[in-house]
CSV table of C-alpha atoms in Angstrom, one decimal:
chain,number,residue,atom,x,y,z
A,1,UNK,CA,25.6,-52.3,44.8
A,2,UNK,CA,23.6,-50.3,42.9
A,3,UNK,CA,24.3,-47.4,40.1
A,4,UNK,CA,22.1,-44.3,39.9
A,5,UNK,CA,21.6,-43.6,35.9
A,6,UNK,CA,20.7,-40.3,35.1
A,7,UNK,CA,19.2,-39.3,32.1
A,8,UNK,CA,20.0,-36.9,30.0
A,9,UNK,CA,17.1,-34.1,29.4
A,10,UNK,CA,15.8,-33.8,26.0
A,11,UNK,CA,16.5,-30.4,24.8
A,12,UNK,CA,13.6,-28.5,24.0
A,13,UNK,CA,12.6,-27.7,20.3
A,14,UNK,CA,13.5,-24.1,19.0
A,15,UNK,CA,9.8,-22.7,17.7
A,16,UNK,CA,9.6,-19.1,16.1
A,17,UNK,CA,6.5,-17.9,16.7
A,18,UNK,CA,4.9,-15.8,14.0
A,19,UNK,CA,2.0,-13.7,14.9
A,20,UNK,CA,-0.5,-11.9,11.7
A,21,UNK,CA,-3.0,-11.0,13.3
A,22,UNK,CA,-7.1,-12.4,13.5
A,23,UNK,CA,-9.2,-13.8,16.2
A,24,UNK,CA,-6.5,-15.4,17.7
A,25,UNK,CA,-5.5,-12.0,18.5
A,26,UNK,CA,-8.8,-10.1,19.3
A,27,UNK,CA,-10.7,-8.4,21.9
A,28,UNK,CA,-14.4,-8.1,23.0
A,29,UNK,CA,-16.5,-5.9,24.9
A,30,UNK,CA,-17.7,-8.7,27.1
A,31,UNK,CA,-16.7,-11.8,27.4
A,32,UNK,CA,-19.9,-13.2,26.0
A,33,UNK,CA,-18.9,-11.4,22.9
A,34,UNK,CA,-17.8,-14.7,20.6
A,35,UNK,CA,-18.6,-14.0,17.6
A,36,UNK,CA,-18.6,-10.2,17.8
A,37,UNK,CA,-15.5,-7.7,18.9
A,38,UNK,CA,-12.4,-6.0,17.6
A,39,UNK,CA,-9.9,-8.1,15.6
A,40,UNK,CA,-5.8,-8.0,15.5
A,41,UNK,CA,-5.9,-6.4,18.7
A,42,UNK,CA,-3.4,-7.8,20.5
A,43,UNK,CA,0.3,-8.4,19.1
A,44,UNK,CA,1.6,-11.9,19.2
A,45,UNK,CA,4.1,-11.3,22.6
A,46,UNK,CA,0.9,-10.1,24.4
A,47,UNK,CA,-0.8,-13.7,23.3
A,48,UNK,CA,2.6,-15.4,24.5
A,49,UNK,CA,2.2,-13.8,27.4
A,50,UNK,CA,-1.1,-15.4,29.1
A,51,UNK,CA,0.4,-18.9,27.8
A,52,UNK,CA,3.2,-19.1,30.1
A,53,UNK,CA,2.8,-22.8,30.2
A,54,UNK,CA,4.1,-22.9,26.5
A,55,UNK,CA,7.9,-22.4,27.9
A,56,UNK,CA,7.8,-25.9,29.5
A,57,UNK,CA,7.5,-27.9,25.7
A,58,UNK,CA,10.0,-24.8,23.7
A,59,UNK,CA,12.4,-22.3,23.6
A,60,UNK,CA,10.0,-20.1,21.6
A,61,UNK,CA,10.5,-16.1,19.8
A,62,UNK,CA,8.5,-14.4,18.4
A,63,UNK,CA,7.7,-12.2,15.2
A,64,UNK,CA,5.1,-9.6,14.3
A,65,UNK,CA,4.7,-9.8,10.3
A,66,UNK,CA,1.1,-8.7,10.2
A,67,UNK,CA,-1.6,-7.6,11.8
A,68,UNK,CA,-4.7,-7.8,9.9
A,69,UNK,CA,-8.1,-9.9,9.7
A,70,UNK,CA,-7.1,-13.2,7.3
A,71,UNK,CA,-9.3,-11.7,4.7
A,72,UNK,CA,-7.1,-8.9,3.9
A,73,UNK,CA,-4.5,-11.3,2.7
A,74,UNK,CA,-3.4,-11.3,-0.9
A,75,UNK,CA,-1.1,-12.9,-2.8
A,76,UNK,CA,1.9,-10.3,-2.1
A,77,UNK,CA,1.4,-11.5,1.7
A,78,UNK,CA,1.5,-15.2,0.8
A,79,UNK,CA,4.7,-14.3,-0.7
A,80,UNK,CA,5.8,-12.8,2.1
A,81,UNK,CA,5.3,-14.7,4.7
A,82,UNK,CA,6.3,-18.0,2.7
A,83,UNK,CA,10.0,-16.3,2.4
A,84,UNK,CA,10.3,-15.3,5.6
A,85,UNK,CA,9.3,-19.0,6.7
A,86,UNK,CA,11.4,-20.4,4.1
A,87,UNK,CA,14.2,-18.1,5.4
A,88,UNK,CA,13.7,-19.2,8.9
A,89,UNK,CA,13.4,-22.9,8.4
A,90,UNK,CA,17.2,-22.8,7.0
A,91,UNK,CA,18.3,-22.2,10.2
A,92,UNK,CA,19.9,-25.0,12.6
A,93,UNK,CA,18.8,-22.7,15.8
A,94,UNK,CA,15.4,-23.2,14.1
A,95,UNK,CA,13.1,-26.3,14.9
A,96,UNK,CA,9.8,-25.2,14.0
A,97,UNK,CA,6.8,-22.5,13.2
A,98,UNK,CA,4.2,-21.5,14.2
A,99,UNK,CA,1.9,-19.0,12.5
A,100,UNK,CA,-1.3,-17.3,14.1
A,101,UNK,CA,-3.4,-16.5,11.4
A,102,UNK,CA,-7.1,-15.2,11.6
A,103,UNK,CA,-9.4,-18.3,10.3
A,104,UNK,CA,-11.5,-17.0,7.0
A,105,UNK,CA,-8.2,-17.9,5.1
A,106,UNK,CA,-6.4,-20.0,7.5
A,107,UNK,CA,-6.8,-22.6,4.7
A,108,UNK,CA,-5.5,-21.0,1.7
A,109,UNK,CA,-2.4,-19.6,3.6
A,110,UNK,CA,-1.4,-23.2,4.9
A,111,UNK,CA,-2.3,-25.0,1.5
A,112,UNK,CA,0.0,-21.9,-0.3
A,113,UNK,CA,3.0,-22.5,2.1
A,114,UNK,CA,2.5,-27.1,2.0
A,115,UNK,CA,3.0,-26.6,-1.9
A,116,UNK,CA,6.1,-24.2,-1.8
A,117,UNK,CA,8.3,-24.8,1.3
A,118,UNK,CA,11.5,-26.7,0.7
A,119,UNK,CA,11.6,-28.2,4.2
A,120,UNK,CA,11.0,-31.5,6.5
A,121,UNK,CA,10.6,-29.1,9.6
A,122,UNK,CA,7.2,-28.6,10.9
A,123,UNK,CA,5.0,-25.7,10.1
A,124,UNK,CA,2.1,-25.4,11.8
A,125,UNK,CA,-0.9,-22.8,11.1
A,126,UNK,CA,-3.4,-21.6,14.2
A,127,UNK,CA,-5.9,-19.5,14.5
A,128,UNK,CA,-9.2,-19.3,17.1
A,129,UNK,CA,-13.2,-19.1,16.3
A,130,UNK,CA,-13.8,-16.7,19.8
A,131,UNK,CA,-11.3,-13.9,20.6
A,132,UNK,CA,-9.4,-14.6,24.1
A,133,UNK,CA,-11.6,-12.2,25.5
A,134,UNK,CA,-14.6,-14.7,25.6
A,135,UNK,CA,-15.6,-17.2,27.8
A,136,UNK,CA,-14.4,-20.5,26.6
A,137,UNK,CA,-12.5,-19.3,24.4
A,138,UNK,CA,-10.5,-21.6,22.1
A,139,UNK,CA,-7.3,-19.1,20.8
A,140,UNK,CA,-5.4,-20.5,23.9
A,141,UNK,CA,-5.6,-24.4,23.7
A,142,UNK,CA,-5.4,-24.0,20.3
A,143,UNK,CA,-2.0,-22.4,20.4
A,144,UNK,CA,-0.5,-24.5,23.1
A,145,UNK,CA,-1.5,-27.4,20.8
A,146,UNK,CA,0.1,-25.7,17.9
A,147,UNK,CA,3.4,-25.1,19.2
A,148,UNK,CA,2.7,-29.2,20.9
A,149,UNK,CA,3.0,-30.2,17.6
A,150,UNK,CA,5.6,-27.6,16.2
A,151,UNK,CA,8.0,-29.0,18.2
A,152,UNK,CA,7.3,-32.6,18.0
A,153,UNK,CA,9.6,-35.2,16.5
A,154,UNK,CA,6.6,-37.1,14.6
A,155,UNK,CA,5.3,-33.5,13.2
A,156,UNK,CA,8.6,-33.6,10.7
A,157,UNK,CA,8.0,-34.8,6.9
A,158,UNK,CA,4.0,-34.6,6.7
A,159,UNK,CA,4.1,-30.6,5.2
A,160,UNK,CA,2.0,-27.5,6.8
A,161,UNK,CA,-0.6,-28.6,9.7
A,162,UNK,CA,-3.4,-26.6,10.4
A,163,UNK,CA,-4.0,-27.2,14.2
A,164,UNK,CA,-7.7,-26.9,15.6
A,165,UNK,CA,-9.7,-28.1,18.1
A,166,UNK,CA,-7.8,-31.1,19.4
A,167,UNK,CA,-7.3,-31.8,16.0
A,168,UNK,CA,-4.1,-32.2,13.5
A,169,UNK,CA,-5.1,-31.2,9.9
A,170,UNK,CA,-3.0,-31.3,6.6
A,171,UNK,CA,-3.0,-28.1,4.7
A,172,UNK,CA,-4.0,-29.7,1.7
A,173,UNK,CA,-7.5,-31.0,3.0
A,174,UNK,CA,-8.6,-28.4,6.3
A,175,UNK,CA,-11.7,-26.3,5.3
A,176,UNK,CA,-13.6,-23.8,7.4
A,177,UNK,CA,-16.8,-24.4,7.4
A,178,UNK,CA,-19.2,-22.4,10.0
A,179,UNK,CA,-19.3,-19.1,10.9
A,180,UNK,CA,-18.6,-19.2,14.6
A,181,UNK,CA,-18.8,-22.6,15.9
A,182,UNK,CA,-15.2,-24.3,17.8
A,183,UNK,CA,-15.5,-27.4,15.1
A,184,UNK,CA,-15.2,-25.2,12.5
A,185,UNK,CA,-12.4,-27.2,10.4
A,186,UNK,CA,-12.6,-30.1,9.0
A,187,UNK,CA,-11.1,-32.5,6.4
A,188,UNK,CA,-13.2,-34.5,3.6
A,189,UNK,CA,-11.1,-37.2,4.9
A,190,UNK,CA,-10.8,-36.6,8.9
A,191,UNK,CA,-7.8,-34.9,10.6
A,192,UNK,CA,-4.3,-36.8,10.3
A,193,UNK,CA,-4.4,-37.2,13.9
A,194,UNK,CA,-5.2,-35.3,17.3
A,195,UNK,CA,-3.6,-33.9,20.2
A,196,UNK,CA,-4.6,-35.7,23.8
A,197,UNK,CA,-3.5,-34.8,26.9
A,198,UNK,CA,-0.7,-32.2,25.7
A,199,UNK,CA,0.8,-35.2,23.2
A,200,UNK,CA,0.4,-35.1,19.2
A,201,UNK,CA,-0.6,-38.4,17.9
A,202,UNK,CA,-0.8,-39.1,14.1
A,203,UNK,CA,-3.3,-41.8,12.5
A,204,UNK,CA,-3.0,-40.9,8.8
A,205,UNK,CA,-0.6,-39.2,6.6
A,206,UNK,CA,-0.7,-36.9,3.9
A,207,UNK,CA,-1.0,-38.7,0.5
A,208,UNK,CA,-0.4,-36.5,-2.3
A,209,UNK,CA,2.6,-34.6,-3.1
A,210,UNK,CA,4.2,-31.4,-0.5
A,211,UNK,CA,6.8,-29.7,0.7
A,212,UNK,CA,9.8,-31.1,-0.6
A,213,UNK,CA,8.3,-33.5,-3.3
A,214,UNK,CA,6.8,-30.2,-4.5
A,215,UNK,CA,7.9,-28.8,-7.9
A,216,UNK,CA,7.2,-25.3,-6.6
A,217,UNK,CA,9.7,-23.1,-4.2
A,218,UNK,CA,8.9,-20.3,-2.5
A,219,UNK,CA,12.8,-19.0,-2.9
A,220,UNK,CA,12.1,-19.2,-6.9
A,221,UNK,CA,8.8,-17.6,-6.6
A,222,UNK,CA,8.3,-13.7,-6.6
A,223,UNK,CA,5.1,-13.1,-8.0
A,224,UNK,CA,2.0,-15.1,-9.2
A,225,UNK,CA,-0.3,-14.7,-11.6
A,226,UNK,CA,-4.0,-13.9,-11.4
A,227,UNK,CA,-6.7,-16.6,-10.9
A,228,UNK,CA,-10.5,-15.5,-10.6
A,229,UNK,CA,-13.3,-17.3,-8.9
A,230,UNK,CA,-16.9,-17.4,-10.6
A,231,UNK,CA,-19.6,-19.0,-8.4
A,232,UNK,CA,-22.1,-20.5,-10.8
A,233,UNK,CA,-26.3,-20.0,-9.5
A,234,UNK,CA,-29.4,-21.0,-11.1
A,235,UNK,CA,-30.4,-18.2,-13.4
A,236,UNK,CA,-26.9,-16.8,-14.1
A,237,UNK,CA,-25.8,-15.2,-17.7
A,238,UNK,CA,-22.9,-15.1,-18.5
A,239,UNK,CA,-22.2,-11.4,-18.4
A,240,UNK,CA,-20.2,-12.1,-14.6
A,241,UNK,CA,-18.0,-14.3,-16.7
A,242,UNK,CA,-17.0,-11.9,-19.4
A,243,UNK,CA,-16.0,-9.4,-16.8
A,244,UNK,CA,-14.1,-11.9,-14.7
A,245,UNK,CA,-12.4,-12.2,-18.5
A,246,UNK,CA,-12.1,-8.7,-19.0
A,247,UNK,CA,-10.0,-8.0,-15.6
A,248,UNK,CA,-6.5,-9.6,-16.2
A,249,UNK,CA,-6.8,-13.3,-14.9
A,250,UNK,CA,-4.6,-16.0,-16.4
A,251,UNK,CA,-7.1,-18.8,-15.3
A,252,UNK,CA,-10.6,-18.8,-13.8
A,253,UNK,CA,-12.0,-21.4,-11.2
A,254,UNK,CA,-15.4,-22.1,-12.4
A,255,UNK,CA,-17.3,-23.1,-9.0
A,256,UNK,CA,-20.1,-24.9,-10.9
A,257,UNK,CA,-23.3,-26.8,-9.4
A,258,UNK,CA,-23.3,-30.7,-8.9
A,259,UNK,CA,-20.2,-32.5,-10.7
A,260,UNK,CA,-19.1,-29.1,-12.3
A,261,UNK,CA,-22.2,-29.1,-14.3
A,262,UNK,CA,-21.7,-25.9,-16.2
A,263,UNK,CA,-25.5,-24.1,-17.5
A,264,UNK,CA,-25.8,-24.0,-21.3
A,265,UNK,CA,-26.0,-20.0,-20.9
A,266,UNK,CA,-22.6,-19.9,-19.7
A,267,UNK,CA,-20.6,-22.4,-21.9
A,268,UNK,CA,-19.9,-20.0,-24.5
A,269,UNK,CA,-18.2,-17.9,-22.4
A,270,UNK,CA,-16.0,-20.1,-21.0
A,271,UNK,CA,-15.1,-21.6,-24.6
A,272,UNK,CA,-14.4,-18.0,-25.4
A,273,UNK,CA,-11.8,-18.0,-22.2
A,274,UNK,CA,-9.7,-20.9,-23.9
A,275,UNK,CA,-9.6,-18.8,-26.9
A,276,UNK,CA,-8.4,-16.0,-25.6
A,277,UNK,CA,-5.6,-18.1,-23.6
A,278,UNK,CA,-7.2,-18.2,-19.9
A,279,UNK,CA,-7.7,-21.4,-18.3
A,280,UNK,CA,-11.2,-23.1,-17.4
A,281,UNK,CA,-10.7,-25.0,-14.2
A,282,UNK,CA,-14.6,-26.9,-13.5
A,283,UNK,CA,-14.7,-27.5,-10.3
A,284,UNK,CA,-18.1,-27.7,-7.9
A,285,UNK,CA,-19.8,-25.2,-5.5
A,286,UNK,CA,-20.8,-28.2,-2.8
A,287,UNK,CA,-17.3,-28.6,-0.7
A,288,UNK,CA,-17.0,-32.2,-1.6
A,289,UNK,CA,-16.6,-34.8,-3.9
A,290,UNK,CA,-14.7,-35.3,-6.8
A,291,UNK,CA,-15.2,-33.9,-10.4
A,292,UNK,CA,-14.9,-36.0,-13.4
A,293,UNK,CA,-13.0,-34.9,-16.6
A,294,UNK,CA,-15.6,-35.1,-19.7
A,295,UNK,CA,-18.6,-36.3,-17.6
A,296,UNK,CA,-20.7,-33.0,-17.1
A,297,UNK,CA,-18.9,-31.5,-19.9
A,298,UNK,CA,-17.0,-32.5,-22.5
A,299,UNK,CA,-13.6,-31.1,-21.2
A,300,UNK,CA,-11.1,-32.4,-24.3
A,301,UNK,CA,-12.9,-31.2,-26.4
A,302,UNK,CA,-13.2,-27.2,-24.8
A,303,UNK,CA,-9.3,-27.6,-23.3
A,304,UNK,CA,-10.8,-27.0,-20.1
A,305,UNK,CA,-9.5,-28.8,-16.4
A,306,UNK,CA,-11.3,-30.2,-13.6
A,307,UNK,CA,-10.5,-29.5,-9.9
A,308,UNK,CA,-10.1,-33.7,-8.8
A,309,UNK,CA,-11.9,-33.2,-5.3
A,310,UNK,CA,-9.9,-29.7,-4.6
A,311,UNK,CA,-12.6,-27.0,-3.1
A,312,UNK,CA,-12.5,-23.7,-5.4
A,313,UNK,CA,-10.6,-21.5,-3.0
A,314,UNK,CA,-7.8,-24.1,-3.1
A,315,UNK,CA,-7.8,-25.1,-6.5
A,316,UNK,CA,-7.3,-21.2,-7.3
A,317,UNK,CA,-4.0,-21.7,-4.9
A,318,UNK,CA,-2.8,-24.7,-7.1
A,319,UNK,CA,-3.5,-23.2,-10.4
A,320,UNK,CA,-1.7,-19.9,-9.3
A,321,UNK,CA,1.2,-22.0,-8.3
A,322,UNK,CA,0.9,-24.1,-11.2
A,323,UNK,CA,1.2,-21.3,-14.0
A,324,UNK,CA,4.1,-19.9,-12.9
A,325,UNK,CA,5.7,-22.5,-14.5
A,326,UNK,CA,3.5,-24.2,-17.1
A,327,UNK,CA,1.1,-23.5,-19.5
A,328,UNK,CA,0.1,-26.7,-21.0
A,329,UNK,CA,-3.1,-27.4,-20.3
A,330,UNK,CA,-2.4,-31.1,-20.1
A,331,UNK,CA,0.4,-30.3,-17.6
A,332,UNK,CA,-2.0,-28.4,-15.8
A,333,UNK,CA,-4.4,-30.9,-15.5
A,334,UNK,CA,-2.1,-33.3,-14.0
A,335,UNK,CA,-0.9,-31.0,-11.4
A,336,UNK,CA,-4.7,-31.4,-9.5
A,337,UNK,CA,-3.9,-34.9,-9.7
A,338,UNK,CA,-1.0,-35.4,-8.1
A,339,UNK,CA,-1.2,-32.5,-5.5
């Protein structure tokens, strides 16, 4: 005699879908147009639309917060769109989410939201290097991956994922770094893991502190303050500096050459910053590597911080994150090493 078992189905994950805008959703003339066309055409329900193959893995709704090209995004929208996440991921009808972002700041967004969201749910960042308008375009896989993940049971507990290319990224590491190619992203250390034949599979985890082990919260957060960029080059006086001083900021990211090798024309400057109460954060203009407290410069002396291996547009995201709560440059310091 035999007994039929039957299975019960897995219900599918609940993803909110949360459109901004960017290449993700563009359009071309042609569909050899990759690189140029019209961005934050089309509204995230239109993109849902051509991916009806997305309702098979979740239950997915959408929102509209945005529609703008990534680099219009400033720190009010950071704040934004981490509370309406945050706000979202409270709910038990709520699973996962999924943001479509434009890519020039795809990684500044996700690192902003892996420091300051109070939650083991995944959230999971996408964007596309050719608008779905082009041949071979990648906004399509790239989203079907994204939500893939989103609703995955081994997504939970390793913070904000920036999904690209087959690949799985943590927020913390992902840079863009071409123009226009499909391999645009990558991590110092390689992606987490990668997604193969519609299934997300993880190789690595995220080391330093996120999400929930993260002092900051989004829900505590309504404003941040000020942090400035300066790019050093050979040549440079220091007069960029004094107006970067001049503007407002509360701390500046100095992008130096080499290991944060700062040019004897510009040191006074920056001593000048401490002593005026704005932080000097050394960090390097080469996108990799780590930079050494009191090697190039003799940082105890000058109260000034070093980036650890953070890139400058991401160590400006820490710092801001950092200050609202702390002003001790020792504090400080220790926030680039453990984050």
């Amino acid at each position: 005699m035999t007994r039929d078992i039957v299975m019960a189905a897995r219900p599918k994950a609940r993803i909110v879908l949360i459109g901004t805008g960017g290449t993700i959703a563009g359009h071309g003339a042609s569909s050899i147009n990759t690189s140029a066309y019209d961005c934050s055409v089309l509204r995230i329900d239109d993109i849902l639309a051509d991916l009806p193959v997305a309702a098979s893995i979740a239950d997915i709704r959408t929102e509209q917060l945005f529609q703008f090209g990534s680099e219009n995004f400033g720190n009010a929208q950071l704040l934004q769109l981490g509370k309406r996440i945050s706000s979202l991921l409270k709910r038990d009808n709520v699973d996962g989410i999924v943001v479509t972002h434009g890519t020039d700041t795809i990684d500044e967004t996700a690192y902003f939201l892996h420091l300051t969201l109070k939650s083991t749910k995944p959230v999971v960042v996408v964007g596309a290097m050719r608008p779905p308008s082009a041949l071979s375009s990648d906004g399509p896989l790239n989203l079907y991956h994204a939500i893939v993940v989103a609703a995955s049971q081994v997504a939970h507990s390793k913070g904000t994922l920036v999904v690209a290319n087959d690949e799985i990224h943590t927020a913390r590491d992902v840079v863009k770094t071409n123009t226009f190619k499909q391999d645009a992203f990558r991590s110092p250390y390689g992606p987490l893991g990668f997604i193969v034949e519609g299934k997300p599979i993880f190789y690595r985890l995220p080391a330093r502190r996120h999400t929930t082990e993260s002092e900051w919260s989004i829900d505590e957060i309504d404003e941040v303050p000020e942090v400035g960029i300066i790019y050093a080059h050979g040549g440079m006086n220091d007069a960029m500096v004094r107006a970067m001083l001049d503007s407002g900021v509360k701390a500046v990211i100095y992008a130096a050459t080499g290991n944060g090798n700062v040019a004897t024309s510009i040191v006074d400057s920056l001593v000048d910053a401490r002593l005026r109460g704005i932080h000097v954060v050394r960090g390097s203009r080469t996108g990799g590597g780590v930079v050494i407290r009191n090697a190039a410069q003799p940082d105890d002396r000058y109260d000034w911080l070093v980036t650890d291996d953070q890139v400058p547009h991401k160590a400006r995201i820490l710092m801001m994150l950092a200050l609202t709560g702390e002003n001790c440059a020792r504090k400080l310091q220790n926030a680039f090493l453990n984050y």
